[in-house]
Coordinates of C-alpha atoms and ligand atoms in Angstrom, one line a residue:
M1 CA 4.3 39.6 -52.6
S2 CA 4.8 36.0 -51.7
V3 CA 4.6 35.5 -48.0
I4 CA 6.8 32.4 -48.2
A5 CA 9.4 34.0 -50.4
A6 CA 9.5 37.0 -48.0
F7 CA 10.0 34.6 -45.1
Y8 CA 13.3 33.3 -46.5
G9 CA 14.6 36.9 -47.2
G10 CA 17.5 37.8 -44.9
K11 CA 17.8 34.3 -43.6
S12 CA 20.9 32.1 -43.1
I13 CA 20.1 28.6 -44.4
L14 CA 22.0 25.4 -43.9
I15 CA 21.5 22.7 -46.5
T16 CA 23.0 19.2 -46.2
G17 CA 23.0 17.2 -49.4
A18 CA 23.0 20.4 -51.5
T19 CA 25.1 18.7 -54.2
G20 CA 22.4 16.0 -54.6
F21 CA 19.4 15.9 -56.9
M22 CA 16.9 17.4 -54.5
G23 CA 19.4 19.6 -52.7
K24 CA 20.3 21.4 -56.0
V25 CA 16.7 22.1 -56.8
L26 CA 16.1 23.4 -53.3
M27 CA 19.1 25.8 -53.6
E28 CA 17.9 27.0 -57.0
K29 CA 14.4 27.7 -55.9
L30 CA 15.6 29.6 -52.8
L31 CA 18.0 31.7 -54.9
R32 CA 15.4 32.4 -57.6
T33 CA 12.4 33.3 -55.3
S34 CA 14.3 34.8 -52.3
P35 CA 17.4 36.5 -53.8
D36 CA 17.5 38.7 -50.7
L37 CA 18.3 35.7 -48.5
K38 CA 21.5 36.3 -46.5
V39 CA 23.5 33.1 -47.1
I40 CA 23.1 29.4 -48.0
Y41 CA 25.6 27.3 -46.1
I42 CA 26.1 24.0 -48.0
L43 CA 28.0 21.0 -46.6
V44 CA 30.1 19.6 -49.3
R45 CA 32.8 16.9 -49.4
P46 CA 35.6 16.5 -52.0
K47 CA 34.6 13.8 -54.5
A48 CA 36.0 12.2 -57.6
G49 CA 39.2 14.2 -57.3
Q50 CA 37.4 17.5 -57.2
S51 CA 37.9 20.1 -54.4
L52 CA 35.0 21.8 -52.7
Q53 CA 35.4 24.9 -54.8
Q54 CA 35.6 22.9 -58.1
R55 CA 32.5 20.9 -57.2
V56 CA 30.5 24.0 -56.2
S57 CA 31.6 26.0 -59.2
Q58 CA 30.7 23.1 -61.6
M59 CA 27.4 22.7 -59.9
M60 CA 26.5 26.4 -60.0
N61 CA 27.5 26.6 -63.7
C62 CA 25.1 23.8 -64.7
K63 CA 21.9 24.7 -66.7
L64 CA 19.7 24.3 -63.6
F65 CA 21.0 27.6 -62.1
E66 CA 20.7 29.7 -65.3
K67 CA 17.4 31.4 -64.4
A68 CA 18.5 32.0 -60.7
K69 CA 21.7 33.7 -62.0
E70 CA 19.6 36.1 -64.1
I71 CA 17.6 37.1 -61.0
C72 CA 20.4 36.9 -58.5
P73 CA 23.6 38.0 -60.3
N74 CA 25.7 37.7 -57.2
I75 CA 24.6 34.1 -56.7
F76 CA 28.1 32.9 -55.9
E77 CA 28.4 35.4 -53.0
K78 CA 25.2 33.8 -51.5
I79 CA 26.7 30.4 -51.4
R80 CA 29.1 29.4 -48.5
P81 CA 30.5 25.9 -49.1
I82 CA 31.6 24.2 -45.8
Y83 CA 33.7 21.1 -45.8
S84 CA 31.8 18.2 -44.3
D85 CA 31.8 14.4 -44.4
L86 CA 28.8 12.7 -42.8
T87 CA 30.9 9.7 -41.9
K88 CA 33.2 11.7 -39.7
P89 CA 32.7 12.9 -36.1
D90 CA 31.0 16.3 -35.9
L91 CA 30.3 15.7 -39.6
G92 CA 33.9 16.6 -40.3
I93 CA 33.2 20.3 -39.9
S94 CA 36.1 22.5 -38.6
K95 CA 35.7 24.4 -35.3
E96 CA 35.8 27.7 -37.1
D97 CA 33.0 26.7 -39.6
L98 CA 31.0 25.2 -36.7
E99 CA 31.2 28.4 -34.8
E100 CA 29.8 30.3 -37.7
L101 CA 27.0 27.8 -38.2
L102 CA 26.1 27.8 -34.5
T103 CA 26.0 31.6 -34.5
H104 CA 24.1 32.5 -37.7
T105 CA 22.0 29.6 -38.9
N106 CA 18.2 30.2 -39.0
I107 CA 17.0 27.3 -41.0
I108 CA 18.2 23.7 -41.7
F109 CA 17.2 21.5 -44.6
H110 CA 18.7 18.0 -44.0
C111 CA 18.7 16.3 -47.4
A112 CA 22.0 14.4 -47.2
A113 CA 21.6 10.6 -47.1
T114 CA 22.8 7.5 -48.8
V115 CA 19.9 6.5 -51.1
R116 CA 21.5 3.3 -52.3
F117 CA 19.4 0.1 -51.8
D118 CA 22.4 -2.2 -51.5
D119 CA 24.4 -0.3 -48.8
P120 CA 25.6 -2.5 -45.9
L121 CA 23.6 -1.7 -42.7
R122 CA 26.7 -0.1 -41.0
H123 CA 27.2 2.4 -43.8
A124 CA 23.5 3.2 -44.1
L125 CA 23.2 3.7 -40.3
Q126 CA 26.2 6.0 -40.3
L127 CA 24.8 8.3 -43.0
N128 CA 21.0 8.1 -42.4
V129 CA 20.9 7.8 -38.6
I130 CA 24.2 8.8 -36.8
A131 CA 24.8 11.8 -39.1
T132 CA 21.2 12.9 -38.4
Q133 CA 21.8 12.5 -34.7
Q134 CA 25.0 14.6 -34.9
L135 CA 23.2 17.3 -36.9
L136 CA 20.4 17.4 -34.4
F137 CA 22.9 17.9 -31.6
M138 CA 24.5 20.7 -33.6
A139 CA 21.1 22.3 -34.2
S140 CA 20.3 22.2 -30.5
Q141 CA 23.3 24.6 -29.9
M142 CA 22.3 27.1 -32.7
L143 CA 21.4 30.5 -31.3
K144 CA 19.1 31.6 -34.0
L145 CA 17.6 28.4 -35.4
E146 CA 14.0 28.7 -36.3
V147 CA 13.2 25.4 -38.0
F148 CA 14.8 22.1 -38.9
I149 CA 13.4 20.3 -41.9
H150 CA 14.3 16.6 -42.2
F151 CA 14.0 14.6 -45.5
S152 CA 12.7 11.1 -45.0
T153 CA 10.9 8.9 -47.6
A154 CA 7.4 7.8 -48.0
Y155 CA 8.8 4.3 -48.1
S156 CA 10.3 4.4 -44.6
N157 CA 7.4 2.2 -43.5
C158 CA 6.9 0.4 -46.8
N159 CA 6.3 -2.8 -44.8
L160 CA 2.8 -1.4 -44.0
K161 CA 0.0 -1.0 -46.6
H162 CA -1.6 2.1 -45.2
I163 CA 0.8 4.8 -43.9
D164 CA -0.3 7.8 -41.9
E165 CA 1.6 11.0 -41.3
V166 CA 3.0 9.7 -38.1
I167 CA 6.3 8.3 -36.9
Y168 CA 6.2 4.5 -36.5
P169 CA 8.5 2.9 -33.9
C170 CA 11.0 0.4 -35.1
S171 CA 11.5 -2.9 -33.2
V172 CA 15.0 -2.0 -32.1
E173 CA 15.9 1.3 -30.4
P174 CA 18.3 3.2 -32.7
K175 CA 20.7 3.9 -29.9
K176 CA 21.0 0.2 -29.0
L177 CA 21.5 -0.7 -32.7
I178 CA 24.2 2.0 -33.1
D179 CA 26.0 0.8 -30.0
S180 CA 25.8 -2.9 -31.2
V181 CA 27.0 -2.2 -34.7
E182 CA 30.1 -0.4 -33.3
W183 CA 31.6 -3.8 -32.1
L184 CA 29.8 -6.3 -34.3
D185 CA 31.7 -7.9 -37.1
D186 CA 30.5 -7.1 -40.7
S187 CA 29.6 -10.7 -41.3
I188 CA 27.4 -10.8 -38.2
I189 CA 25.7 -7.5 -39.2
E190 CA 25.1 -8.9 -42.7
E191 CA 23.5 -12.0 -41.1
I192 CA 21.1 -10.1 -38.8
T193 CA 20.2 -7.4 -41.3
P194 CA 17.2 -9.3 -42.9
K195 CA 15.7 -9.8 -39.4
L196 CA 16.3 -6.2 -38.4
I197 CA 14.7 -4.5 -41.4
E198 CA 11.3 -6.0 -40.6
N199 CA 10.0 -7.0 -44.1
R200 CA 11.5 -4.0 -45.7
P201 CA 13.3 -4.6 -49.0
N202 CA 16.6 -2.8 -48.1
T203 CA 18.7 -1.0 -45.6
Y204 CA 17.8 2.3 -47.1
T205 CA 14.1 2.3 -46.2
Y206 CA 15.0 0.8 -42.7
T207 CA 17.6 3.4 -41.8
K208 CA 15.3 6.2 -43.0
A209 CA 12.7 4.9 -40.6
L210 CA 15.3 4.8 -37.8
G211 CA 16.3 8.3 -38.8
E212 CA 12.7 9.5 -38.1
M213 CA 12.8 7.8 -34.7
V214 CA 16.1 9.6 -33.9
V215 CA 14.6 12.9 -35.0
Y216 CA 11.7 12.3 -32.6
Q217 CA 13.7 11.1 -29.7
E218 CA 16.4 13.8 -29.9
R219 CA 14.2 16.7 -30.9
G220 CA 14.7 18.5 -27.6
N221 CA 13.2 22.0 -28.0
L222 CA 13.8 22.0 -31.8
N223 CA 11.1 23.1 -34.1
I224 CA 11.1 20.2 -36.6
A225 CA 9.0 18.9 -39.6
I226 CA 9.6 15.8 -41.7
I227 CA 9.0 15.5 -45.4
R228 CA 8.2 12.1 -46.9
P229 CA 8.4 12.1 -50.7
S230 CA 7.7 9.0 -52.7
I231 CA 9.6 8.4 -56.0
V232 CA 11.1 11.8 -56.9
G233 CA 11.3 12.3 -60.7
A234 CA 12.4 15.0 -63.1
S235 CA 11.1 18.5 -62.7
W236 CA 7.5 19.3 -63.8
Q237 CA 7.8 23.1 -64.4
E238 CA 10.6 24.7 -62.6
P239 CA 13.1 26.0 -63.4
F240 CA 12.2 24.2 -66.6
P241 CA 10.4 20.9 -67.4
G242 CA 12.3 17.6 -67.4
W243 CA 15.4 18.5 -65.4
V244 CA 17.1 15.5 -63.9
D245 CA 20.7 14.6 -63.1
N246 CA 20.9 11.0 -61.8
L247 CA 20.2 7.4 -62.6
N248 CA 18.1 6.8 -59.4
G249 CA 14.5 5.8 -59.2
P250 CA 12.9 5.3 -62.7
N251 CA 15.7 7.1 -64.5
G252 CA 18.0 4.2 -65.2
L253 CA 15.2 2.0 -66.4
I254 CA 13.8 4.7 -68.6
I255 CA 17.2 5.0 -70.3
A256 CA 17.4 1.2 -70.6
A257 CA 14.0 1.2 -72.3
G258 CA 14.9 4.0 -74.6
K259 CA 18.2 2.4 -75.6
G260 CA 16.3 -0.9 -76.3
F261 CA 18.1 -2.8 -73.6
L262 CA 14.9 -3.3 -71.5
H263 CA 12.3 -5.4 -73.4
S264 CA 10.4 -6.8 -70.5
L265 CA 9.8 -5.8 -66.9
K266 CA 8.0 -7.7 -64.2
A267 CA 5.5 -5.3 -62.8
T268 CA 1.9 -5.1 -61.6
P269 CA 0.6 -3.0 -64.5
K270 CA -2.3 -1.7 -62.5
A271 CA 0.0 -0.8 -59.6
V272 CA 0.4 2.9 -59.0
A273 CA 3.6 4.5 -60.1
D274 CA 3.8 6.9 -57.2
V275 CA 6.2 9.5 -58.8
V276 CA 6.3 13.1 -57.7
P277 CA 8.3 15.8 -59.6
V278 CA 11.3 17.2 -57.8
D279 CA 10.1 20.8 -58.0
L280 CA 6.8 19.9 -56.5
V281 CA 8.6 18.3 -53.6
I282 CA 10.8 21.4 -53.1
N283 CA 7.7 23.7 -53.2
L284 CA 6.2 21.7 -50.4
T285 CA 9.5 21.7 -48.5
L286 CA 9.7 25.5 -48.6
A287 CA 6.1 25.9 -47.6
V288 CA 6.6 23.5 -44.7
G289 CA 9.7 25.5 -43.6
W290 CA 7.8 28.7 -43.6
H291 CA 4.7 27.2 -41.9
T292 CA 6.7 25.4 -39.2
A293 CA 8.8 28.4 -38.4
V294 CA 5.9 30.8 -38.2
H295 CA 3.2 28.6 -36.5
R296 CA 5.6 26.4 -34.4
P297 CA 3.3 23.3 -34.2
K298 CA 3.4 21.7 -30.7
S299 CA 4.5 18.3 -32.2
I300 CA 6.6 17.2 -35.2
L301 CA 4.4 17.2 -38.3
I302 CA 5.0 14.7 -41.1
Y303 CA 4.1 15.8 -44.6
H304 CA 3.6 13.1 -47.2
C305 CA 4.5 14.1 -50.8
T306 CA 2.9 11.4 -52.9
S307 CA 0.7 11.3 -56.0
G308 CA -1.1 8.0 -55.8
S309 CA -4.1 9.0 -53.8
L310 CA -4.7 12.4 -55.4
N311 CA -3.7 11.9 -59.1
P312 CA -2.7 8.3 -59.7
C313 CA -0.6 7.2 -62.7
L314 CA -0.2 3.5 -63.3
W315 CA 3.0 1.8 -64.3
T316 CA 1.4 0.6 -67.6
D317 CA 0.4 4.2 -68.5
L318 CA 3.9 5.4 -67.6
G319 CA 5.5 2.7 -69.6
F320 CA 3.4 3.3 -72.7
Q321 CA 4.1 7.0 -72.6
V322 CA 7.9 6.4 -72.2
L323 CA 7.9 4.2 -75.3
A324 CA 5.7 6.6 -77.3
T325 CA 8.1 9.5 -76.5
F326 CA 11.2 7.6 -77.5
E327 CA 9.4 6.7 -80.7
K328 CA 9.1 10.4 -81.5
A329 CA 12.5 11.4 -80.0
P330 CA 14.7 8.4 -79.9
L331 CA 17.9 8.1 -77.8
E332 CA 21.1 8.0 -79.8
K333 CA 23.0 4.8 -80.5
A334 CA 20.2 2.5 -79.4
F335 CA 21.0 -1.2 -79.1
R336 CA 17.5 -2.1 -80.3
R337 CA 14.3 -0.3 -81.1
P338 CA 12.5 0.7 -77.9
N339 CA 9.9 -2.0 -77.4
A340 CA 8.9 -3.5 -74.1
D341 CA 6.1 -5.0 -72.1
F342 CA 5.3 -6.0 -68.6
T343 CA 5.4 -9.5 -67.4
T344 CA 3.3 -10.5 -64.4
N345 CA 4.7 -13.9 -63.3
N346 CA 8.1 -15.4 -62.5
F347 CA 8.0 -17.9 -65.3
S348 CA 7.3 -15.4 -68.1
T349 CA 9.8 -13.1 -66.5
Y350 CA 12.5 -15.7 -66.6
L351 CA 11.6 -16.7 -70.1
W352 CA 11.6 -13.2 -71.5
N353 CA 14.8 -12.3 -69.6
T354 CA 16.4 -15.2 -71.3
I355 CA 15.0 -14.6 -74.8
S356 CA 14.9 -10.8 -74.9
H357 CA 17.7 -9.8 -72.6
M358 CA 20.5 -12.4 -72.2
A359 CA 20.3 -14.3 -75.5
P360 CA 20.7 -11.1 -77.7
A361 CA 23.4 -9.9 -75.3
V362 CA 25.4 -13.1 -75.7
M363 CA 25.0 -13.0 -79.5
Y364 CA 26.0 -9.4 -79.6
D365 CA 29.1 -10.1 -77.5
F366 CA 29.9 -13.0 -79.8
Y367 CA 29.8 -10.5 -82.7
L368 CA 32.0 -8.1 -80.8
R369 CA 34.6 -10.8 -80.2
L370 CA 34.4 -11.8 -83.9
T371 CA 35.2 -8.2 -84.8
G372 CA 38.0 -8.0 -82.3
R373 CA 36.2 -5.9 -79.7
K374 CA 35.8 -6.4 -76.0
P375 CA 32.4 -8.0 -75.1
R376 CA 30.3 -5.8 -72.7
M377 CA 26.6 -6.4 -73.4
A378 CA 26.1 -9.4 -71.1
K379 CA 27.7 -7.5 -68.2
L380 CA 25.4 -4.5 -68.9
M381 CA 22.3 -6.6 -69.1
N382 CA 23.2 -8.3 -65.8
R383 CA 23.7 -4.9 -64.2
M384 CA 20.3 -3.8 -65.6
L385 CA 18.7 -7.0 -64.2
K386 CA 20.3 -6.4 -60.8
T387 CA 18.8 -2.9 -60.8
I388 CA 15.4 -4.3 -61.7
S389 CA 15.7 -6.8 -58.9
M390 CA 16.4 -4.0 -56.5
L391 CA 13.4 -2.0 -57.7
D392 CA 11.1 -5.0 -58.1
Y393 CA 9.6 -4.5 -54.6
F394 CA 8.4 -1.0 -55.5
I395 CA 7.1 -1.7 -59.0
N396 CA 4.9 -4.6 -57.8
R397 CA 3.2 -3.0 -54.9
S398 CA 1.0 0.0 -54.1
W399 CA 0.6 1.9 -50.9
E400 CA -2.0 4.2 -49.4
W401 CA -0.5 7.4 -47.8
S402 CA -2.7 9.8 -45.9
S403 CA -2.1 13.5 -46.9
R404 CA -4.0 15.4 -44.2
N405 CA -1.1 17.6 -43.1
T406 CA -0.1 18.3 -46.7
E407 CA -3.7 19.3 -47.6
M408 CA -4.0 21.4 -44.4
L409 CA -0.9 23.3 -45.5
M410 CA -2.2 23.8 -49.0
S411 CA -5.2 25.6 -47.5
Q412 CA -3.0 27.9 -45.5
L413 CA -1.2 29.3 -48.5
S414 CA -2.2 32.6 -50.2
N415 CA -3.4 32.5 -53.8
E416 CA 0.0 33.9 -54.9
D417 CA 1.9 31.3 -52.9
Q418 CA -0.3 28.5 -54.2
K419 CA 1.0 29.5 -57.6
L420 CA 4.6 30.3 -56.7
F421 CA 5.0 27.2 -54.5
D422 CA 2.6 24.8 -56.2
F423 CA 2.7 21.3 -54.6
D424 CA -0.8 20.3 -55.6
V425 CA -0.2 17.1 -57.5
R426 CA -3.7 17.2 -58.9
H427 CA -2.5 19.9 -61.4
L428 CA -0.1 17.4 -62.9
N429 CA -0.8 16.2 -66.5
W430 CA 0.9 12.8 -66.6
L431 CA 1.2 12.5 -70.4
E432 CA 2.9 15.9 -70.7
Y433 CA 5.0 15.3 -67.6
T434 CA 6.2 11.8 -68.7
E435 CA 7.1 13.2 -72.2
N436 CA 9.1 16.0 -70.7
Y437 CA 10.7 13.6 -68.3
C438 CA 12.0 11.4 -71.2
L439 CA 13.1 14.4 -73.2
G440 CA 14.8 15.8 -70.1
I441 CA 16.7 12.5 -69.6
K442 CA 17.8 12.8 -73.3
K443 CA 18.9 16.4 -73.0
Y444 CA 20.1 16.9 -69.4
L445 CA 21.2 13.4 -68.3
L446 CA 22.6 11.9 -71.6
K447 CA 23.5 15.4 -73.0
E448 CA 22.1 14.4 -76.4
D449 CA 21.3 17.2 -78.9
M450 CA 17.7 17.3 -80.1
A451 CA 19.1 18.1 -83.6
G452 CA 20.3 14.5 -83.7
I453 CA 16.7 13.1 -83.7
P454 CA 16.5 12.5 -87.5
A455 CA 19.8 10.5 -87.4
A456 CA 18.6 8.6 -84.4
K457 CA 15.4 7.7 -86.3
R458 CA 17.4 6.5 -89.2
H459 CA 19.4 4.4 -86.8
L460 CA 16.2 2.9 -85.5
R461 CA 15.0 2.1 -89.0
M462 CA 18.2 0.3 -89.7
L463 CA 17.8 -1.7 -86.5
R464 CA 14.3 -2.5 -87.6
N465 CA 15.5 -3.8 -90.9
I466 CA 18.2 -5.9 -89.3
H467 CA 15.6 -7.2 -86.9
Y468 CA 13.3 -8.3 -89.7
L469 CA 16.2 -9.8 -91.7
F470 CA 17.4 -11.7 -88.6
N471 CA 14.0 -13.1 -87.9
T472 CA 13.4 -14.1 -91.5
V473 CA 16.7 -16.0 -91.7
L474 CA 16.1 -17.6 -88.3
F475 CA 12.6 -18.7 -89.4
L476 CA 13.9 -20.2 -92.6
I477 CA 16.7 -22.0 -90.8
I478 CA 14.2 -23.5 -88.3
W479 CA 11.7 -24.3 -91.0
R480 CA 14.3 -26.0 -93.2
F481 CA 15.4 -28.0 -90.2
F482 CA 11.8 -29.2 -89.6
I483 CA 10.9 -29.7 -93.3
A484 CA 14.0 -32.0 -93.7
R485 CA 12.8 -34.1 -90.8
S486 CA 9.1 -34.2 -90.8
Q487 CA 6.5 -35.3 -93.4
M488 CA 3.9 -33.3 -91.5
A489 CA 6.0 -30.2 -91.8
R490 CA 6.4 -30.8 -95.6
N491 CA 2.6 -31.4 -96.0
V492 CA 1.8 -28.2 -94.2
W493 CA 4.4 -26.3 -96.2
Y494 CA 3.0 -27.6 -99.5
F495 CA -0.6 -26.8 -98.4
V496 CA 0.5 -23.2 -97.5
V497 CA 2.3 -22.7 -100.8
S498 CA -0.6 -24.1 -102.8
L499 CA -3.0 -21.9 -100.9
C500 CA -0.9 -18.8 -101.7
Y501 CA -0.7 -19.9 -105.3
K502 CA -4.5 -20.3 -105.6
F503 CA -5.0 -16.9 -103.9
L504 CA -2.6 -15.2 -106.3
S505 CA -4.2 -16.9 -109.4
Y506 CA -7.6 -15.8 -108.2
F507 CA -6.4 -12.3 -107.5
R508 CA -4.7 -12.1 -111.0
A509 CA -7.9 -13.5 -112.7
S510 CA -10.2 -11.1 -110.9
S511 CA -8.1 -8.1 -111.7
T512 CA -7.9 -9.2 -115.4
F513 CA -11.7 -9.7 -115.5
R514 CA -12.2 -6.2 -114.2
H515 CA -10.2 -4.7 -117.0
Ligands
LIG1 C1 3.4 -1.5 -71.2 C2 4.8 -1.0 -71.6 C3 5.8 -1.3 -70.5 C4 7.1 -0.7 -70.9 C5 8.1 -0.7 -69.8 C6 9.3 0.1 -70.3 C7 9.3 1.4 -69.7 C8 10.0 1.4 -68.4 C9 10.0 2.8 -67.8 C10 9.4 2.7 -66.4 C11 10.3 2.0 -65.4 C12 9.9 2.3 -64.1 C13 10.5 1.3 -63.1 C14 11.2 2.1 -62.0 C15 10.8 1.8 -60.6 C16 11.2 2.9 -59.7 C17 11.2 2.5 -58.3 C18 12.1 3.3 -57.4 C19 11.8 3.1 -56.0 C20 12.4 4.1 -55.2 C21 11.7 4.1 -53.9 C22 12.4 4.9 -52.8 C23 12.6 6.3 -53.3 C24 13.6 6.9 -52.3 O1 13.3 7.2 -51.2 S1 15.3 7.1 -52.7 C25 15.3 6.6 -54.3 C26 16.6 6.8 -54.9 N1 17.4 5.6 -54.7 C27 17.5 4.8 -55.8 O2 16.8 4.8 -56.7 C28 18.8 4.0 -55.6 C29 18.7 2.9 -56.5 N2 20.0 2.5 -57.0 C30 20.8 1.8 -56.3 O3 20.7 1.5 -55.1 C31 22.0 1.2 -57.0 O4 22.3 2.0 -58.2 C32 21.8 -0.2 -57.5 C33 21.8 -1.1 -56.2 C34 20.4 -0.3 -58.1 C35 22.8 -0.6 -58.5 O5 24.0 -0.7 -57.8 P1 25.3 -1.0 -58.7 O6 26.5 -1.0 -57.7 O7 25.1 -2.2 -59.5 O8 25.4 0.1 -59.7 P2 26.0 1.6 -59.3 O9 27.3 1.5 -58.6 O10 24.9 2.3 -58.7 O11 26.2 2.0 -60.7 C36 27.1 1.3 -61.5 C37 26.8 1.7 -62.9 O12 25.5 1.5 -63.3 C38 24.9 2.8 -63.6 N3 23.6 2.8 -62.9 C39 23.4 3.1 -61.6 N4 22.1 3.1 -61.3 C40 21.5 2.7 -62.4 C41 20.1 2.4 -62.8 N5 19.1 2.6 -61.9 N6 19.9 2.0 -64.0 C42 20.9 1.8 -64.9 N7 22.2 2.1 -64.7 C43 22.5 2.5 -63.4 C44 25.9 3.8 -63.0 O13 25.9 5.0 -63.8 C45 27.2 3.1 -63.0 O14 27.8 3.2 -64.3 P3 29.4 3.4 -64.3 O15 29.7 3.5 -65.7 O16 30.0 2.1 -63.6 O17 29.6 4.6 -63.4
NDP2 N1 15.3 10.7 -54.9 C1 14.2 10.2 -54.4 O1 13.5 9.5 -55.1 C2 13.9 10.4 -53.0 C3 14.8 10.9 -52.1 N2 14.4 11.1 -50.8 C4 15.3 11.7 -49.8 O2 15.7 13.0 -50.2 C5 17.0 13.2 -49.8 C6 17.8 13.7 -51.0 O3 17.8 12.6 -51.9 P1 18.5 12.8 -53.3 O4 18.8 14.2 -53.6 O5 17.7 12.0 -54.3 O6 19.9 12.0 -53.1 P2 21.3 12.2 -53.8 O7 21.9 10.8 -53.7 O8 21.1 12.8 -55.1 O9 22.0 13.2 -52.8 C7 22.5 12.7 -51.6 C8 23.3 13.9 -51.0 O10 23.8 13.4 -49.7 C9 25.2 13.7 -49.8 N3 26.0 12.7 -49.1 C10 25.9 11.3 -49.2 N4 26.9 10.8 -48.5 C11 27.6 11.8 -47.9 C12 28.7 11.8 -47.0 N5 29.3 10.7 -46.6 N6 29.2 13.0 -46.6 C13 28.6 14.2 -47.1 N7 27.5 14.2 -47.9 C14 27.0 13.0 -48.3 C15 25.6 13.7 -51.2 O11 26.8 14.3 -51.4 P3 27.8 14.0 -52.6 O12 27.3 14.7 -53.8 O13 29.1 14.4 -52.2 O14 27.7 12.5 -52.8 C16 24.4 14.4 -51.9 O15 24.6 15.7 -51.8 C17 17.5 12.0 -49.1 O16 17.4 12.1 -47.7 C18 16.6 10.9 -49.6 O17 16.4 9.9 -48.6 C19 13.2 10.7 -50.3 C20 12.3 10.1 -51.2 C21 12.6 9.9 -52.6

């Protein structure tokens, strides 16, 4: 019997961010491995016109929970949705619901956050710092709370090259910043943001660092641990390989590459693509929850969940495998054949963005206009280039994260738990994982049927022929332009033609002689 799975049996667990990518996988793993848990409270807000119940019902009916439902048929009875909005006082939770949480909660997993890189500082502070503060205050009043697990990110201190499993202080006290932001005008906040974030690329990484400081400063007597994952990708093994449900991290660009939009990307090819599968992160999280509750460390332990130091995969390897997979299993309705390469300097990046991204988009929009359709390609390419600019910081750098605590924890697991809650990234085969990742994006994110692969391949062959025809016509137009104006060009052309003629004559003569 798994010690970790048994620990969660009978427990009342509160998950914030349960409707998110990682929150869903956390819920699924808990329900599948500890079906005798008492209840999972999930904080949910209405969204996109859907009520709480509609959102939860849609979530629980997605493919991710199929296995858990087989093992835990009364899965819906285990889930207790609670209305919440992290932007509201007391997280928007009603007094009745709050009373229930304060009375029964044993474990908190705090996943909720804004993970956007372009959020204004005020919004990111609200979600990643103030909401965390409010949850900590709530936790301090809980009668049966055993452990509080906080999700941060391995990039919260990305302004450092080497990052230890410790909390690094920020230059401004979170409380002072929160008080200032309350009365400062948006325009002033926007102006001071670059100075505040201390060489970090965005408000996301900065407010995650502030969130860690708040967790430390307002820990009181709480038993807390912090998880710092790097770039969380599709599932590795559980509940099945390749599951992913959002466009974050590499996902959007992998789609852009598969659809033929992305033909060049500025990256340091030998930089480490520090991706970790979501199920590996969740296995570590559940092991940390168990270990922290049972052993109650004297101080807050930080657990890095990264791959670069133990089993590195380079961006160039990842990129090649992405293209190879989409060659075998193409995405439908591709704009062009998947074909891309890395650029390594600003000039070649600008040149290739013009030649291989914007020029084809403008020509295609011209074709759409000619055929009476609304142009959209240039807008899509600009959005892709904006996304790339936001991710550029992470693709062109590498970091060193220590993993002492994570390795210590691994040594504390029984053999059975090391299998059931495997977070040893050294077991990961990157070629297999990347292939499943791309196939997962095709199946679970784009909802494409694998039976459509032959048709998708035919579409790619047609695109290839159009590409060759276009290049040939373009070459002839340019050559005709030069021949009409340059004696040199004519001489070269005649030389080439005569060379070809001589070669063909020789070839014909030698084949006649042989007969
Ligand atoms: C040798 C051969 C080489 C071959 C190369 C080719 C292969 C390439 C494959 C490999 C590429 C790898 C590069 C990826 C690098 C990954 C680095 C990630 C770093 C994360 C570090 C931190 C990790 C964390 O702690 S949290 C991470 C999660 N957070 C994010 O990832 C958030 C990032 N996203 C954003 O902040 C926003 O989406 C933003 C700012 C990028 C764009 O905002 P915008 O307002 O413009 O768009 P949205 O409102 O978000 O969406 C509008 C629209 O666009 C669609 N969309 C959203 N995101 C993406 C995306 N990433 N790519 C494409 N499309 C996207 C979205 O669906 C919306 O569509 P609508 O129809 O309007 O709804
Ligand atoms: N994905 C990654 O690569 C990494 C993520 N992390 C951390 O892991 C955690 C989870 O990330 P991930 O699952 O990818 O993020 P998602 O964006 O997928 O999920 C975010 C969750 O937070 C909730 N949320 C956001 N705003 C509010 C709000 N105003 N009120 C209530 N709930 C809100 C969302 O709810 P809703 O569905 O209603 O929007 C969603 O459930 C975050 O703390 C993130 O910093 C750390 C490292 C890497």
